[in-house]
mmCIF file of C-alpha atoms in Angstrom:
data_model
loop_
_atom_site.group_PDB
_atom_site.id
_atom_site.type_symbol
_atom_site.label_atom_id
_atom_site.label_comp_id
_atom_site.label_asym_id
_atom_site.label_seq_id
_atom_site.Cartn_x
_atom_site.Cartn_y
_atom_site.Cartn_z
ATOM 1 C CA MET A 1 27.356 58.515 -41.863
ATOM 2 C CA PRO A 2 25.437 56.883 -44.750
ATOM 3 C CA ASN A 3 22.143 55.195 -43.972
ATOM 4 C CA LEU A 4 22.763 51.507 -43.129
ATOM 5 C CA ASN A 5 19.886 50.449 -45.324
ATOM 6 C CA THR A 6 21.478 52.236 -48.285
ATOM 7 C CA VAL A 7 24.798 50.511 -47.587
ATOM 8 C CA TRP A 8 23.093 47.118 -47.420
ATOM 9 C CA VAL A 9 21.262 47.701 -50.712
ATOM 10 C CA TYR A 10 24.600 48.569 -52.333
ATOM 11 C CA LEU A 11 26.352 45.496 -50.927
ATOM 12 C CA ALA A 12 23.462 43.160 -51.734
ATOM 13 C CA GLY A 13 23.757 44.162 -55.373
ATOM 14 C CA SER A 14 27.343 42.948 -55.544
ATOM 15 C CA PRO A 15 27.811 39.322 -56.671
ATOM 16 C CA LEU A 16 30.895 39.061 -54.461
ATOM 17 C CA LEU A 17 28.852 39.574 -51.290
ATOM 18 C CA TRP A 18 27.275 36.116 -51.242
ATOM 19 C CA LEU A 19 30.401 34.387 -52.470
ATOM 20 C CA THR A 20 32.280 36.000 -49.588
ATOM 21 C CA ALA A 21 29.480 35.106 -47.168
ATOM 22 C CA THR A 22 29.620 31.457 -48.272
ATOM 23 C CA LEU A 23 33.383 31.232 -47.838
ATOM 24 C CA LEU A 24 33.228 33.049 -44.496
ATOM 25 C CA ALA A 25 30.458 30.745 -43.240
ATOM 26 C CA TYR A 26 32.513 27.688 -44.120
ATOM 27 C CA ARG A 27 35.589 29.190 -42.471
ATOM 28 C CA ILE A 28 33.660 29.756 -39.244
ATOM 29 C CA ALA A 29 32.157 26.268 -39.444
ATOM 30 C CA ASN A 30 35.592 24.728 -39.961
ATOM 31 C CA LEU A 31 36.949 26.572 -36.925
ATOM 32 C CA VAL A 32 34.092 25.170 -34.838
ATOM 33 C CA TYR A 33 34.858 21.719 -36.228
ATOM 34 C CA GLU A 34 38.527 22.016 -35.221
ATOM 35 C CA LYS A 35 37.689 23.422 -31.772
ATOM 36 C CA THR A 36 35.428 20.429 -31.037
ATOM 37 C CA GLY A 37 38.237 18.007 -31.818
ATOM 38 C CA ARG A 38 36.816 17.235 -35.266
ATOM 39 C CA SER A 39 33.629 15.819 -33.829
ATOM 40 C CA ALA A 40 31.390 14.250 -36.474
ATOM 41 C CA LEU A 41 28.460 16.109 -34.950
ATOM 42 C CA ALA A 42 30.108 19.467 -35.716
ATOM 43 C CA ASN A 43 29.933 18.877 -39.447
ATOM 44 C CA PRO A 44 31.219 21.995 -41.282
ATOM 45 C CA VAL A 45 28.633 21.620 -44.051
ATOM 46 C CA ALA A 46 25.733 21.521 -41.586
ATOM 47 C CA ILE A 47 27.026 24.527 -39.655
ATOM 48 C CA SER A 48 27.682 26.471 -42.874
ATOM 49 C CA VAL A 49 24.146 25.817 -44.128
ATOM 50 C CA ALA A 50 22.666 26.879 -40.790
ATOM 51 C CA LEU A 51 24.686 30.118 -40.769
ATOM 52 C CA LEU A 52 23.747 31.016 -44.351
ATOM 53 C CA VAL A 53 20.063 30.244 -43.797
ATOM 54 C CA LEU A 54 20.115 32.481 -40.727
ATOM 55 C CA VAL A 55 21.737 35.342 -42.664
ATOM 56 C CA LEU A 56 19.283 35.004 -45.559
ATOM 57 C CA TYR A 57 16.343 34.912 -43.150
ATOM 58 C CA VAL A 58 17.462 37.921 -41.100
ATOM 59 C CA SER A 59 18.307 39.962 -44.192
ATOM 60 C CA ASN A 60 15.115 38.848 -45.995
ATOM 61 C CA THR A 61 17.190 37.858 -49.028
ATOM 62 C CA PRO A 62 15.630 35.558 -51.672
ATOM 63 C CA TYR A 63 17.529 32.370 -52.422
ATOM 64 C CA LYS A 64 17.841 33.373 -56.092
ATOM 65 C CA THR A 65 19.727 36.512 -55.082
ATOM 66 C CA TYR A 66 22.075 34.420 -52.954
ATOM 67 C CA PHE A 67 22.593 31.856 -55.708
ATOM 68 C CA ASP A 68 23.361 34.520 -58.309
ATOM 69 C CA GLY A 69 26.240 35.671 -56.120
ATOM 70 C CA ALA A 70 27.496 32.259 -54.979
ATOM 71 C CA GLN A 71 27.072 30.351 -58.249
ATOM 72 C CA PHE A 72 30.848 30.212 -58.771
ATOM 73 C CA VAL A 73 31.006 27.718 -55.887
ATOM 74 C CA HIS A 74 28.212 25.765 -57.589
ATOM 75 C CA PHE A 75 30.204 25.802 -60.843
ATOM 76 C CA LEU A 76 33.215 24.279 -59.089
ATOM 77 C CA LEU A 77 31.148 21.259 -57.993
ATOM 78 C CA GLY A 78 31.573 19.810 -61.495
ATOM 79 C CA PRO A 79 35.394 19.866 -61.602
ATOM 80 C CA VAL A 80 35.590 18.719 -57.969
ATOM 81 C CA THR A 81 33.338 15.732 -58.703
ATOM 82 C CA VAL A 82 35.459 14.762 -61.712
ATOM 83 C CA ALA A 83 38.598 15.156 -59.580
ATOM 84 C CA LEU A 84 37.315 12.365 -57.302
ATOM 85 C CA ALA A 85 38.611 9.998 -59.993
ATOM 86 C CA ILE A 86 42.205 10.824 -59.010
ATOM 87 C CA PRO A 87 42.236 9.285 -55.497
ATOM 88 C CA LEU A 88 40.134 6.396 -56.833
ATOM 89 C CA TYR A 89 42.743 5.733 -59.546
ATOM 90 C CA LEU A 90 45.337 5.379 -56.802
ATOM 91 C CA GLN A 91 43.207 2.539 -55.391
ATOM 92 C CA ILE A 92 42.856 0.818 -58.774
ATOM 93 C CA GLU A 93 44.325 -2.522 -57.627
ATOM 94 C CA LYS A 94 41.890 -2.819 -54.747
ATOM 95 C CA LEU A 95 39.091 -1.762 -57.085
ATOM 96 C CA LYS A 96 39.983 -4.544 -59.540
ATOM 97 C CA ARG A 97 39.970 -7.145 -56.764
ATOM 98 C CA ASN A 98 36.652 -6.095 -55.293
ATOM 99 C CA TRP A 99 34.638 -4.757 -58.244
ATOM 100 C CA PHE A 100 31.817 -7.294 -57.931
ATOM 101 C CA ALA A 101 31.374 -6.782 -54.187
ATOM 102 C CA LEU A 102 31.396 -3.005 -54.651
ATOM 103 C CA LEU A 103 28.819 -3.129 -57.441
ATOM 104 C CA ALA A 104 26.603 -5.481 -55.447
ATOM 105 C CA GLY A 105 26.975 -3.291 -52.371
ATOM 106 C CA ALA A 106 25.903 -0.198 -54.281
ATOM 107 C CA LEU A 107 22.902 -2.002 -55.770
ATOM 108 C CA ILE A 108 21.715 -3.546 -52.489
ATOM 109 C CA GLY A 109 22.459 -0.407 -50.476
ATOM 110 C CA GLY A 110 20.608 1.797 -52.938
ATOM 111 C CA ALA A 111 17.615 -0.530 -53.010
ATOM 112 C CA ALA A 112 17.504 -0.666 -49.210
ATOM 113 C CA ALA A 113 17.698 3.133 -48.924
ATOM 114 C CA ILE A 114 14.837 3.606 -51.398
ATOM 115 C CA ALA A 115 12.669 0.911 -49.805
ATOM 116 C CA CYS A 116 13.210 2.280 -46.292
ATOM 117 C CA ALA A 117 12.491 5.869 -47.317
ATOM 118 C CA MET A 118 9.312 5.013 -49.192
ATOM 119 C CA GLY A 119 8.217 2.469 -46.583
ATOM 120 C CA VAL A 120 8.588 4.832 -43.636
ATOM 121 C CA ALA A 121 6.804 7.634 -45.515
ATOM 122 C CA TRP A 122 3.955 5.255 -46.360
ATOM 123 C CA LEU A 123 3.652 4.001 -42.764
ATOM 124 C CA LEU A 124 3.461 7.597 -41.530
ATOM 125 C CA GLY A 125 0.579 8.273 -43.887
ATOM 126 C CA ALA A 126 2.405 10.509 -46.346
ATOM 127 C CA SER A 127 0.814 11.388 -49.670
ATOM 128 C CA LYS A 128 1.856 9.651 -52.897
ATOM 129 C CA LEU A 129 3.650 12.845 -53.955
ATOM 130 C CA THR A 130 5.722 12.842 -50.748
ATOM 131 C CA ILE A 131 6.488 9.117 -50.979
ATOM 132 C CA LEU A 132 7.781 9.481 -54.529
ATOM 133 C CA SER A 133 9.808 12.543 -53.509
ATOM 134 C CA MET A 134 11.484 10.549 -50.717
ATOM 135 C CA ALA A 135 12.587 7.676 -52.976
ATOM 136 C CA PRO A 136 15.937 9.036 -54.285
ATOM 137 C CA LYS A 137 16.952 10.889 -51.103
ATOM 138 C CA SER A 138 20.245 8.996 -50.715
ATOM 139 C CA VAL A 139 21.820 10.069 -54.018
ATOM 140 C CA THR A 140 23.415 13.378 -54.924
ATOM 141 C CA ILE A 141 21.056 16.338 -55.438
ATOM 142 C CA PRO A 142 21.280 16.841 -59.258
ATOM 143 C CA ILE A 143 20.521 13.165 -59.942
ATOM 144 C CA ALA A 144 17.897 12.940 -57.182
ATOM 145 C CA MET A 145 15.987 15.971 -58.470
ATOM 146 C CA GLY A 146 16.064 14.650 -62.042
ATOM 147 C CA VAL A 147 14.806 11.221 -60.949
ATOM 148 C CA THR A 148 12.059 12.763 -58.809
ATOM 149 C CA GLU A 149 10.846 14.875 -61.703
ATOM 150 C CA LYS A 150 10.796 11.770 -63.893
ATOM 151 C CA ILE A 151 8.683 9.700 -61.476
ATOM 152 C CA GLY A 152 6.263 12.505 -60.628
ATOM 153 C CA GLY A 153 7.576 13.687 -57.267
ATOM 154 C CA LEU A 154 8.434 17.152 -56.003
ATOM 155 C CA PRO A 155 12.083 18.047 -56.796
ATOM 156 C CA THR A 156 12.306 20.835 -54.201
ATOM 157 C CA LEU A 157 11.218 18.478 -51.406
ATOM 158 C CA THR A 158 13.707 15.899 -52.643
ATOM 159 C CA ALA A 159 16.534 18.459 -52.560
ATOM 160 C CA VAL A 160 15.800 19.270 -48.913
ATOM 161 C CA MET A 161 15.623 15.578 -47.955
ATOM 162 C CA VAL A 162 18.867 14.809 -49.797
ATOM 163 C CA MET A 163 20.676 17.562 -47.907
ATOM 164 C CA LEU A 164 19.260 16.443 -44.553
ATOM 165 C CA THR A 165 20.170 12.825 -45.318
ATOM 166 C CA GLY A 166 23.754 13.788 -46.127
ATOM 167 C CA ILE A 167 24.197 15.919 -43.022
ATOM 168 C CA PHE A 168 22.576 13.348 -40.723
ATOM 169 C CA GLY A 169 24.466 10.434 -42.263
ATOM 170 C CA ALA A 170 27.828 12.171 -42.023
ATOM 171 C CA GLY A 171 27.071 13.211 -38.448
ATOM 172 C CA ILE A 172 26.226 9.779 -37.046
ATOM 173 C CA SER A 173 28.510 7.651 -39.233
ATOM 174 C CA HIS A 174 31.414 7.661 -36.768
ATOM 175 C CA TYR A 175 29.222 6.374 -33.956
ATOM 176 C CA VAL A 176 27.523 3.746 -36.130
ATOM 177 C CA PHE A 177 30.873 2.382 -37.348
ATOM 178 C CA LYS A 178 32.183 2.363 -33.789
ATOM 179 C CA LEU A 179 29.083 0.550 -32.509
ATOM 180 C CA MET A 180 29.349 -2.058 -35.269
ATOM 181 C CA LYS A 181 33.144 -2.284 -34.851
ATOM 182 C CA ILE A 182 33.862 -1.412 -38.474
ATOM 183 C CA SER A 183 37.272 0.201 -38.923
ATOM 184 C CA ASP A 184 38.253 -0.623 -42.512
ATOM 185 C CA ASP A 185 38.546 2.643 -44.461
ATOM 186 C CA THR A 186 37.270 1.101 -47.702
ATOM 187 C CA THR A 187 34.115 -0.198 -46.039
ATOM 188 C CA CYS A 188 33.460 2.974 -44.071
ATOM 189 C CA GLY A 189 34.027 5.196 -47.087
ATOM 190 C CA PHE A 190 31.844 3.140 -49.394
ATOM 191 C CA ALA A 191 29.015 3.085 -46.851
ATOM 192 C CA LEU A 192 29.221 6.862 -46.445
ATOM 193 C CA GLY A 193 29.092 7.506 -50.177
ATOM 194 C CA ALA A 194 26.212 5.107 -50.736
ATOM 195 C CA THR A 195 24.040 6.620 -48.001
ATOM 196 C CA ALA A 196 25.167 10.216 -47.503
ATOM 197 C CA HIS A 197 26.370 11.135 -51.053
ATOM 198 C CA GLY A 198 28.473 14.331 -51.314
ATOM 199 C CA VAL A 199 28.361 15.347 -47.651
ATOM 200 C CA GLY A 200 29.316 11.804 -46.670
ATOM 201 C CA THR A 201 32.176 11.854 -49.170
ATOM 202 C CA ALA A 202 33.483 15.088 -47.683
ATOM 203 C CA ARG A 203 33.358 13.425 -44.275
ATOM 204 C CA ALA A 204 35.120 10.327 -45.655
ATOM 205 C CA PHE A 205 38.047 12.418 -46.931
ATOM 206 C CA GLN A 206 38.427 13.749 -43.391
ATOM 207 C CA VAL A 207 38.978 10.135 -42.314
ATOM 208 C CA SER A 208 41.480 9.190 -45.035
ATOM 209 C CA GLU A 209 42.128 9.482 -48.763
ATOM 210 C CA GLU A 210 41.250 5.803 -49.209
ATOM 211 C CA ALA A 211 37.876 6.255 -47.497
ATOM 212 C CA GLY A 212 37.204 9.336 -49.616
ATOM 213 C CA ALA A 213 38.079 7.538 -52.847
ATOM 214 C CA PHE A 214 35.646 4.687 -52.232
ATOM 215 C CA SER A 215 33.009 7.070 -50.939
ATOM 216 C CA GLY A 216 33.184 8.957 -54.228
ATOM 217 C CA LEU A 217 32.872 5.668 -56.099
ATOM 218 C CA ALA A 218 29.811 4.663 -54.077
ATOM 219 C CA MET A 219 28.208 8.061 -54.628
ATOM 220 C CA GLY A 220 28.657 7.731 -58.387
ATOM 221 C CA LEU A 221 27.481 4.118 -58.588
ATOM 222 C CA SER A 222 24.435 4.779 -56.408
ATOM 223 C CA GLY A 223 23.483 7.781 -58.498
ATOM 224 C CA ILE A 224 23.803 5.921 -61.811
ATOM 225 C CA LEU A 225 21.947 2.817 -60.612
ATOM 226 C CA THR A 226 19.159 4.886 -59.074
ATOM 227 C CA ALA A 227 18.732 6.995 -62.204
ATOM 228 C CA LEU A 228 18.611 3.912 -64.433
ATOM 229 C CA LEU A 229 16.621 1.465 -62.325
ATOM 230 C CA LEU A 230 14.266 3.413 -60.029
ATOM 231 C CA PRO A 231 11.953 4.826 -62.755
ATOM 232 C CA PHE A 232 11.910 1.419 -64.488
ATOM 233 C CA VAL A 233 11.054 -0.517 -61.305
ATOM 234 C CA LEU A 234 8.346 1.928 -60.212
ATOM 235 C CA LYS A 235 6.854 1.856 -63.704
ATOM 236 C CA LEU A 236 6.908 -1.948 -63.633
ATOM 237 C CA LEU A 237 5.111 -1.915 -60.282
ATOM 238 C CA ASN A 238 2.630 0.614 -61.682
ATOM 239 C CA VAL A 239 3.493 3.108 -58.940
ATOM 240 C CA PHE A 240 3.426 6.090 -61.329
#
């Protein structure tokens, strides 16, 4: 029998190992999600992340090694994001009727998310670096990291906060909507996209295609508005 350590070294050198591990983790997470009756708290993304982190920790594998093997999934994020335009196109009539309300909602929602994040961090005595890193936490990771770098924050901290925000937002959204008696798919989807970005959009598509379409729209609008306005506003206020 070959030494297990030798076998692991051989497998770890294969780029297919971490791609397979990622797909397997999501498959397990999805099974858990189905077994719990599709509970919002059993979010497949959150469970997948937890499983992969555990495997990387136990195997003492650097993130770079994992990413080198699983980067094909990362590559597919681009086409998938562009493909969000298809379900949105199917809602084009509703989009034409409500374009001003949607734009205003994205602007106000984004501003509220930034103000709350920075305000809470400031009240808790966080450093200026941490406060700036918290600002774009409600937009998708690539945009958030770029904005953080621009305003002088810490991109790695922002990436972690963005992921946690998405997982938490997607997890509690069902209960918040139920408490506030909001059942309209357009409203629910848009709120998810504006606050929980990609993870929220994935959750919205589990509700309905309409919710997913408007969630994708909100994610895009929030990202664009944050990237354009946040550095300008903070510069105007002499924050950085």
